Coordinates of C-alpha atoms and ligand atoms in Angstrom, one line a residue:
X11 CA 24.3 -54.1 -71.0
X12 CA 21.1 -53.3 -68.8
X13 CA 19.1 -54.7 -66.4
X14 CA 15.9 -55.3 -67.6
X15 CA 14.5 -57.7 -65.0
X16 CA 14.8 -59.1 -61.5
X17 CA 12.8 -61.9 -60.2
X18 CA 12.7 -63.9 -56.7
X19 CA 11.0 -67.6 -57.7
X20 CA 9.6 -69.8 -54.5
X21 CA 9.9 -73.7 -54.7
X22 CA 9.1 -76.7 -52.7
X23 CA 12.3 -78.6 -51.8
X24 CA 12.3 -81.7 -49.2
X25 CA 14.4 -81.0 -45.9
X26 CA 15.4 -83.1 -42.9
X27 CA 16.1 -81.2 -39.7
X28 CA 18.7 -82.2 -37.1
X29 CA 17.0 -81.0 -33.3
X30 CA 17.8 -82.0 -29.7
X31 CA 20.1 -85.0 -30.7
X32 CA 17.0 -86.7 -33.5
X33 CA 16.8 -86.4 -37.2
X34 CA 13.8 -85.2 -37.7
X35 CA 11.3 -86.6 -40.4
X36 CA 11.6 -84.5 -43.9
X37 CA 9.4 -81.8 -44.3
X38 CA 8.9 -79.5 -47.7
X39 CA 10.3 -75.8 -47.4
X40 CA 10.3 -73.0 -49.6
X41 CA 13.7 -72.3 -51.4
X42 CA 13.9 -69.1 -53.6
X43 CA 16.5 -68.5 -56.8
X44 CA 16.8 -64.6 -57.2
X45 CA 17.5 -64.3 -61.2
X46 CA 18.6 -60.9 -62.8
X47 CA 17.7 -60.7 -66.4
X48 CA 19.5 -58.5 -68.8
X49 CA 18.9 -57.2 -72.3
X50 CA 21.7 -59.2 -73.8
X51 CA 20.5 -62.8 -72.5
X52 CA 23.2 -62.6 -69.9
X53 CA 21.6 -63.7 -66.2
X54 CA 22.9 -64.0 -62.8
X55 CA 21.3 -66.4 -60.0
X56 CA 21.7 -66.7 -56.5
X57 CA 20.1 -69.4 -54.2
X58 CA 18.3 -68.6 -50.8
X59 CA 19.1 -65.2 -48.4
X60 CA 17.4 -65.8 -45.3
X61 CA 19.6 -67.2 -42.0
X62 CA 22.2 -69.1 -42.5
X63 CA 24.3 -70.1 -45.8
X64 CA 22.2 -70.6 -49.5
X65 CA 19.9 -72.9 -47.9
X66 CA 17.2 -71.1 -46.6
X67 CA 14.6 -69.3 -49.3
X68 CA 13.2 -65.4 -48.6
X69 CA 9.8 -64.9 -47.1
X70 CA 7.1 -63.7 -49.4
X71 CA 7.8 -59.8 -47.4
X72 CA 11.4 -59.8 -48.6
X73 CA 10.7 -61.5 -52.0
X74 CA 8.2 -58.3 -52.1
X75 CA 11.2 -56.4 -50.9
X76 CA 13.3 -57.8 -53.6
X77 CA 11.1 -57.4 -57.0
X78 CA 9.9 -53.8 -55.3
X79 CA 11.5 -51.1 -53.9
X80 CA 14.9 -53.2 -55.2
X81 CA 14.4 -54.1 -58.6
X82 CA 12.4 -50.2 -59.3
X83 CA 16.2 -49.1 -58.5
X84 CA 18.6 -51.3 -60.4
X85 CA 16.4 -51.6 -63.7
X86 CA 17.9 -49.9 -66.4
X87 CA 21.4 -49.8 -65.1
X88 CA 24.5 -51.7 -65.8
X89 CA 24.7 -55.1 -64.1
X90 CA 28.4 -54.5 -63.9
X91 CA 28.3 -51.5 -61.7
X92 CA 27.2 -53.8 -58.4
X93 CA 30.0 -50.7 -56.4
X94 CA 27.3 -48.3 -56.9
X95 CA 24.0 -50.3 -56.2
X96 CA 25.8 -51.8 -52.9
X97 CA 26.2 -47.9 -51.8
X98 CA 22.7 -47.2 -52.8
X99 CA 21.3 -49.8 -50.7
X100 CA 23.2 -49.2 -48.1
X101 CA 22.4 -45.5 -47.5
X102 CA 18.9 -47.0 -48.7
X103 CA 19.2 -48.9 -44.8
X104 CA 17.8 -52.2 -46.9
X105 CA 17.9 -55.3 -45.2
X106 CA 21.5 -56.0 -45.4
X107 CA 20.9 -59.8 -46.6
X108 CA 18.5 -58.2 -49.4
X109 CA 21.4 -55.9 -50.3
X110 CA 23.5 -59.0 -50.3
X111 CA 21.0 -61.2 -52.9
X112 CA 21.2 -58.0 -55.1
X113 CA 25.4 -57.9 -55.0
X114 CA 25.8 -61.8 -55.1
X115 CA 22.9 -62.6 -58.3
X116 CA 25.3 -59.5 -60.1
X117 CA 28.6 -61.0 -59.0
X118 CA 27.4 -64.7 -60.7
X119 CA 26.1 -63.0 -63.7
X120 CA 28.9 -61.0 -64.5
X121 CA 31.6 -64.3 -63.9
X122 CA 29.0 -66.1 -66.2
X123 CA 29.5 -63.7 -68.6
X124 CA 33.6 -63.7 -68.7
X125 CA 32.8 -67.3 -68.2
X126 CA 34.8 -67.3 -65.1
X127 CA 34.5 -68.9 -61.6
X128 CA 33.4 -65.5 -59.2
X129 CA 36.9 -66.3 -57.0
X130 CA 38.7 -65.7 -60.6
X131 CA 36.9 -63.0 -61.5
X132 CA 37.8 -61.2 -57.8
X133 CA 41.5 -62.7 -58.1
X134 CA 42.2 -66.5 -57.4
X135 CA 44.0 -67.3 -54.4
X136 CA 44.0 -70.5 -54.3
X137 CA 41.6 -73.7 -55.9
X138 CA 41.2 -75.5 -52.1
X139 CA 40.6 -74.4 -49.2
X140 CA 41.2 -76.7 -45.6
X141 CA 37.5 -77.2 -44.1
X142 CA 36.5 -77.8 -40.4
X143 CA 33.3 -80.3 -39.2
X144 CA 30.8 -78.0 -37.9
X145 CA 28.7 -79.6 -35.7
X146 CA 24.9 -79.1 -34.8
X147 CA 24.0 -78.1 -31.1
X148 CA 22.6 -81.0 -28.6
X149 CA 24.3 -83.0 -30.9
X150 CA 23.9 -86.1 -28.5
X151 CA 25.5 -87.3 -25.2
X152 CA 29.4 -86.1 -24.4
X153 CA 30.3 -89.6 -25.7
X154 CA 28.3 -88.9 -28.7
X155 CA 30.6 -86.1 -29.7
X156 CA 33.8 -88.0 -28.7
X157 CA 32.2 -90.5 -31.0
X158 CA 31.6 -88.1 -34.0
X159 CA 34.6 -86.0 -33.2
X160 CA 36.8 -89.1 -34.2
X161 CA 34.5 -90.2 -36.9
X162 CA 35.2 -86.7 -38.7
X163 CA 39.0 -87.2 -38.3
X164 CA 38.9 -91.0 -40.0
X165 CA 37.0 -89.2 -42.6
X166 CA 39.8 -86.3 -43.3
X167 CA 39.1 -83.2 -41.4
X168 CA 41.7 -81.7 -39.4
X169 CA 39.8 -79.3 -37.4
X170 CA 36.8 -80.2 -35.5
X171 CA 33.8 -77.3 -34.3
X172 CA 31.6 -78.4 -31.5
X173 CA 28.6 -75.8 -30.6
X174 CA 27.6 -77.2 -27.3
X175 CA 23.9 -77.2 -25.5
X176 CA 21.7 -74.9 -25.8
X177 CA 18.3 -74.4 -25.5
X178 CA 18.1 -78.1 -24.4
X179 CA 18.9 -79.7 -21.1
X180 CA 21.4 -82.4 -21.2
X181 CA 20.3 -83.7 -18.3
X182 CA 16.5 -84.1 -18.2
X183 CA 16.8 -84.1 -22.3
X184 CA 14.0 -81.6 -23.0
X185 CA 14.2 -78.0 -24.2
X186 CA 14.6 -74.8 -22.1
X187 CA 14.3 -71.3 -22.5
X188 CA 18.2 -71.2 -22.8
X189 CA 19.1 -69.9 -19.1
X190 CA 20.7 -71.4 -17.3
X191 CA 23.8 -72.4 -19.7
X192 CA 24.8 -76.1 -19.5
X193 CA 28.2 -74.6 -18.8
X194 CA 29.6 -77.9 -17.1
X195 CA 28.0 -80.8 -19.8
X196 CA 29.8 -78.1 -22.3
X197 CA 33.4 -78.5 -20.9
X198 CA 32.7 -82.3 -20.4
X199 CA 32.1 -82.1 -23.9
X200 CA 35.2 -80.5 -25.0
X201 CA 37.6 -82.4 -22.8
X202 CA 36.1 -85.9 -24.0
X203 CA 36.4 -84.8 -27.3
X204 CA 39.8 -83.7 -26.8
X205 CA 40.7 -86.9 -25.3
X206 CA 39.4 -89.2 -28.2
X207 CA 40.6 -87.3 -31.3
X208 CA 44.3 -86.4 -29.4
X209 CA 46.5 -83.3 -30.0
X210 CA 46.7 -83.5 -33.7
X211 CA 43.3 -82.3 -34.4
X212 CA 42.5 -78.2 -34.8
X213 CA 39.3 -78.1 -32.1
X214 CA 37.2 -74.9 -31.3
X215 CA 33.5 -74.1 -29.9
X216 CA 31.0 -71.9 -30.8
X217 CA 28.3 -71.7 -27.9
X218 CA 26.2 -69.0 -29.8
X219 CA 26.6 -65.9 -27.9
X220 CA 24.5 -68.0 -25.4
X221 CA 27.0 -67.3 -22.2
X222 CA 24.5 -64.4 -20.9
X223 CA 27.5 -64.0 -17.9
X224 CA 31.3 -62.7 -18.1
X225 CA 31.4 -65.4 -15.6
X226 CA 30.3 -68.2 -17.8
X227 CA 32.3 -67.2 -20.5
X228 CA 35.6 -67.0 -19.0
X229 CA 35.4 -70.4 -17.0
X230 CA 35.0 -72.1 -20.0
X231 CA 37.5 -70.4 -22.0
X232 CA 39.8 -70.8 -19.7
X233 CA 39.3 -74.8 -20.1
X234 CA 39.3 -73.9 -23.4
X235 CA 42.7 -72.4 -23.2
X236 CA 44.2 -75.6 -20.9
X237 CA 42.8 -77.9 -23.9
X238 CA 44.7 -76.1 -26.4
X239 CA 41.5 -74.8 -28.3
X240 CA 41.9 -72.8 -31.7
X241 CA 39.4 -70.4 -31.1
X242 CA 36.4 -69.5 -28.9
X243 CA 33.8 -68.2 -30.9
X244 CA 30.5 -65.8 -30.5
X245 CA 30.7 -66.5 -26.5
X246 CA 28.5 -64.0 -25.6
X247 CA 25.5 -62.0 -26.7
X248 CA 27.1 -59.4 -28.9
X249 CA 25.5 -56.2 -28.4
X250 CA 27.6 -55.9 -24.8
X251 CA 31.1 -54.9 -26.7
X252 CA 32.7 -53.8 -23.7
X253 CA 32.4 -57.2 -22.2
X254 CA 34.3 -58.4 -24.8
X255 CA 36.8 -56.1 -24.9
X256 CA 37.0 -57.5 -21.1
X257 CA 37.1 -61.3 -22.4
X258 CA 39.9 -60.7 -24.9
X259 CA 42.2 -59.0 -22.7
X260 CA 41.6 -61.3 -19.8
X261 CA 42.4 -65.1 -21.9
X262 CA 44.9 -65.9 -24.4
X263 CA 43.0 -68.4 -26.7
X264 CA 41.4 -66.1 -29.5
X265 CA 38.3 -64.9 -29.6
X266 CA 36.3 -64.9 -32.9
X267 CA 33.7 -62.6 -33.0
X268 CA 31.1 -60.9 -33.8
X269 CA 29.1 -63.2 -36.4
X270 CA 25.6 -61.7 -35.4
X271 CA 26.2 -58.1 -34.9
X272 CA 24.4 -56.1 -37.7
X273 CA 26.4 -53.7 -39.4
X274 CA 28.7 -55.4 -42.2
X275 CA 32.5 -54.6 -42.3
X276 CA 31.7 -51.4 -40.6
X277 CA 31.1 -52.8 -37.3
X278 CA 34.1 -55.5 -37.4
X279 CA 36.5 -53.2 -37.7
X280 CA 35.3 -51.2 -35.0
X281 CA 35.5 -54.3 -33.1
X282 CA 39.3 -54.8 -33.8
X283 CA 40.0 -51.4 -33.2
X284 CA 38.1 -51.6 -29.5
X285 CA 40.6 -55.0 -29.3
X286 CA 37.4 -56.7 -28.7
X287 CA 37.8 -59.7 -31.3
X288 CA 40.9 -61.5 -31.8
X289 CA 39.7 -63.1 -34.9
X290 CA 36.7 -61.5 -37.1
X291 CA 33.9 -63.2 -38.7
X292 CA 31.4 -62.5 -41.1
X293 CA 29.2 -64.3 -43.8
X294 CA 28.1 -63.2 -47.6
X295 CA 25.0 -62.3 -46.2
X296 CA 26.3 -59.7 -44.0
X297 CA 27.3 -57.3 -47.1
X298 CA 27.3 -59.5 -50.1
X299 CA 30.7 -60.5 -51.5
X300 CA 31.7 -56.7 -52.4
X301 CA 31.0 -56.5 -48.3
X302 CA 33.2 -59.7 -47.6
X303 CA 36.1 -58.4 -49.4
X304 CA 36.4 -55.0 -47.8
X305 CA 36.5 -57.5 -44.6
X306 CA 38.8 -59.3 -45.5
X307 CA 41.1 -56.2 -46.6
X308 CA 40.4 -54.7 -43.2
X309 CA 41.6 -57.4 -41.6
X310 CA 44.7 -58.7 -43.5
X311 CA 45.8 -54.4 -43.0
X312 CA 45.5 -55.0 -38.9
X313 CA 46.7 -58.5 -39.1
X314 CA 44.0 -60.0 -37.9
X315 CA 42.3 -63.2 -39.1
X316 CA 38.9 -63.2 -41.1
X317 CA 36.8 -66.4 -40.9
X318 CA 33.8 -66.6 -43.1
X319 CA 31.1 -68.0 -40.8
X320 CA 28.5 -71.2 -42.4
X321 CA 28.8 -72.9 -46.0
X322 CA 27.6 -72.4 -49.4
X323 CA 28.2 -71.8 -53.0
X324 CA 29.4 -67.8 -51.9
X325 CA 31.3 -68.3 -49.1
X326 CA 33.5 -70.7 -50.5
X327 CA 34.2 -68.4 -53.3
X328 CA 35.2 -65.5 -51.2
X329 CA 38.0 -67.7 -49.7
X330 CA 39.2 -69.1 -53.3
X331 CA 39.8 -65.4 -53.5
X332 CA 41.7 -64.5 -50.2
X333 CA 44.9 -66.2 -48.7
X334 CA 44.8 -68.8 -46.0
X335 CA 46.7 -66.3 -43.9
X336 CA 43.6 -64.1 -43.4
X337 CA 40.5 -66.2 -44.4
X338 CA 41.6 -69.9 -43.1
X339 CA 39.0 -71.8 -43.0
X340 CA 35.5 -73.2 -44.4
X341 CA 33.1 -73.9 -42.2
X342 CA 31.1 -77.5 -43.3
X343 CA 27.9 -78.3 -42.3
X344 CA 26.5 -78.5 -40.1
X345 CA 27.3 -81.9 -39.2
X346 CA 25.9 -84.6 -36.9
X347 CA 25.5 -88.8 -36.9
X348 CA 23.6 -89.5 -39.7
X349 CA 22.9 -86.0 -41.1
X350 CA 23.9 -86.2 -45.3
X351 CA 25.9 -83.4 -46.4
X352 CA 27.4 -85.4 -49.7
X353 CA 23.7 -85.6 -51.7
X354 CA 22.9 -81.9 -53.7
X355 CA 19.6 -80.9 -52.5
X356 CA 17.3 -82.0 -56.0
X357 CA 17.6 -78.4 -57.2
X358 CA 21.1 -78.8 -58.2
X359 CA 23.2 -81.4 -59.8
X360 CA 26.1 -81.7 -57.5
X361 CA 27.4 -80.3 -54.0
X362 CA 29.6 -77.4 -54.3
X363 CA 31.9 -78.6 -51.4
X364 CA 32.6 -82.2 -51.4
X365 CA 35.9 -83.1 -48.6
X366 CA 38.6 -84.7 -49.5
X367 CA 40.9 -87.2 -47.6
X368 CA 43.1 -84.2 -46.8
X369 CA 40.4 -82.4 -45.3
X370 CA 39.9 -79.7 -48.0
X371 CA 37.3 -78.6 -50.4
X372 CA 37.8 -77.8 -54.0
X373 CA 36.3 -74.5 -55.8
X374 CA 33.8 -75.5 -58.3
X375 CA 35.3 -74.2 -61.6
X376 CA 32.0 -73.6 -63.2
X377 CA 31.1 -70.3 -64.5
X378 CA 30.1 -67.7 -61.8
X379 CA 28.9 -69.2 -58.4
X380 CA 29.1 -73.0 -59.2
X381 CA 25.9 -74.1 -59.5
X382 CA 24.8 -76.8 -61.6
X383 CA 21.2 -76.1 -61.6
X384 CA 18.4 -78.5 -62.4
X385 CA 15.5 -75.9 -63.8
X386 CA 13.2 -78.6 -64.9
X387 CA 13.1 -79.5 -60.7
X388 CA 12.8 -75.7 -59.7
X389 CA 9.8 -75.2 -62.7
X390 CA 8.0 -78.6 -61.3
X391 CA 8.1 -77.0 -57.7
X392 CA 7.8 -74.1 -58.3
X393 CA 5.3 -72.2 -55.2
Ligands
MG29 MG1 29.1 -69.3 -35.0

């Protein structure tokens, strides 16, 4: 089988923001669905590749990027042989979430062809995996995410993920620059949440690497600590290792990090080696699934947990793939009053991570990612 064509499609899909505590009014955006093409029929599709999880589409310079310097290189080969391409681009220095289109369109078109879910074709672990509430920042008032917190556990989650304020100020309720931190509104928040949902509900925070102090990090997790947190995630910006090496020595309640840093799998382990992150974290746009796996092996050799950061059709299929003892959790969301995260966006037919009571999500057992796609939509919209 060969590759005979690679194509990045923009279309229009309707979105409604969540910012400073308001749903916002829906606006159109640009999606994009990268589609490999074969000379046997066979094609693989992958959904969005800018920030975070499948929902965000490529701007015209990476779609450029993609059906360039990318597609010159792949067509003509094997789609099979995504080991190779993934070195390629790497020594290539490509974008590492173009890289990560490229590996993730091949891994859905090869599972599509064995007509296999992708977490089958990499090894099935396991068919559900637990899921925690991830919540938007400035989600409200401190009693708003007491509120919400316990609204989450009536609905079946068992674990509870507050990012704080940030580049908004709780008290005068208008943005800021993102200095100072809201360091005390943020423990007020954790406490009252703590208090409402009790001591029977997994709780951790994620302020965003926006703790520009050692200081400010270590007050807070050491609240963090006394309200029996899971983990304290990303507290600082991430390109001052040393500080973190610092921060893990100095508390006991993990720290999950990096998510940001550039780099892959490479950089992780280095981290765990310098014993500056407790737990690891990285996404399938950080090195494709091929690049998520090596994590994940890295990790479950030192022991150390590897939590796959945001939603989405891949990330949920890299944990159907690993064990709960390394890869615990998936992250849903995000999350806030009012915000819909049950309704497919119109592209697709269904969700690929409805909850259940028990707070889990089910793997879609479709062939390769688990899309149901709705092409007459994408072709009506298309940009
Ligand atoms: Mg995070």
């Amino acid at each position: 089988m060969k590759i005979v064509d690679l194509q990045v499609i923009p279309f229009q899909v309707p979105r409604r923001g969540f910012h400073h505590g308001e749903i916002l009014p829906e606006t159109m955006v640009t999606q994009t669905v990268t589609k490999i093409v074969t000379d046997q029929g066979a094609e693989g599709y992958y959904f969005g590749g800018r920030g975070h999880g499948d929902m965000d589409g490529m701007s015209a310079e990476q779609i450029g990027a993609m059906q360039g310097r990318i597609k010159n290189l792949v067509l003509g080969h094997d789609p099979f042989d995504r080991e190779k391409f993934w070195h390629w681009l790497w020594v290539a220095k490509v974008d590492e979430n173009l890289l990560s289109v490229l590996d993730m369109a091949l891994w859905d078109l090869q599972a599509r062809t064995f007509r296999v879910p992708v977490y089958k074709l990499l090894g099935g672990c396991r068919d559900k995996v637990k899921a925690y509430a991830s919540t938007f920042p400035n989600m409200g008032s401190v009693e708003d995410y007491a509120e919400h917190a316990a609204a989450c556990k009536a609905e079946g989650y068992t674990h509870y993920k507050i990012h704080p304020y940030y580049f908004w100020d709780p008290i005068k309720k208008e943005s800021d620059p993102g200095r100072p931190s809201h360091v005390e509104q943020d423990i007020e928040v954790c406490r009252a949440v703590r208090q409402r949902v009790g001591n029977d509900m997994v709780l951790s925070f994620d302020p965003w690497g926006t703790y520009c102090t050692y200081e400010e990090a270590i007050k807070v997790g050491r609240v963090l600590q006394e309200l029996n947190f899971y983990w304290y995630e990303h507290p600082m910006p991430e390109y001052r290792v040393s500080s973190y090496e610092k921060l893990c020595a100095e508390l006991e309640i993990p720290i999950l990090s990096p998510e940001v840093a550039a780099g892959s799998f490479f950089t992780r382990a280095d981290w765990i080696l310098r014993g500056a992150s407790d737990m690891s974290r990285i996404d399938v746009l950080r090195g494709g699934i091929t690049g998520c796996k090596k994590m994940a092996a890295v990790c479950e050799a030192y022991g150390v947990k590897c939590e796959i950061h945001m939603s989405g059709f891949a990330n949920l299929q890299i944990l159907g793939a690993t064990s709960e003892d390394t890869c615990e959790y998936y992250e849903r969301g995000l999350v806030a009053p009012g915000m819909d995260c049950n309704t497919p966006p119109p592209y697709l037919e269904e969700i690929g991570d409805p909850l259940d009571v028990e707070g889990y999500v089910h793997l879609p057992q479709e062939p390769g990612m688990g899309y149901k796609i709705n092409w007459d939509y994408i072709g009506d919209n298309t940009t």
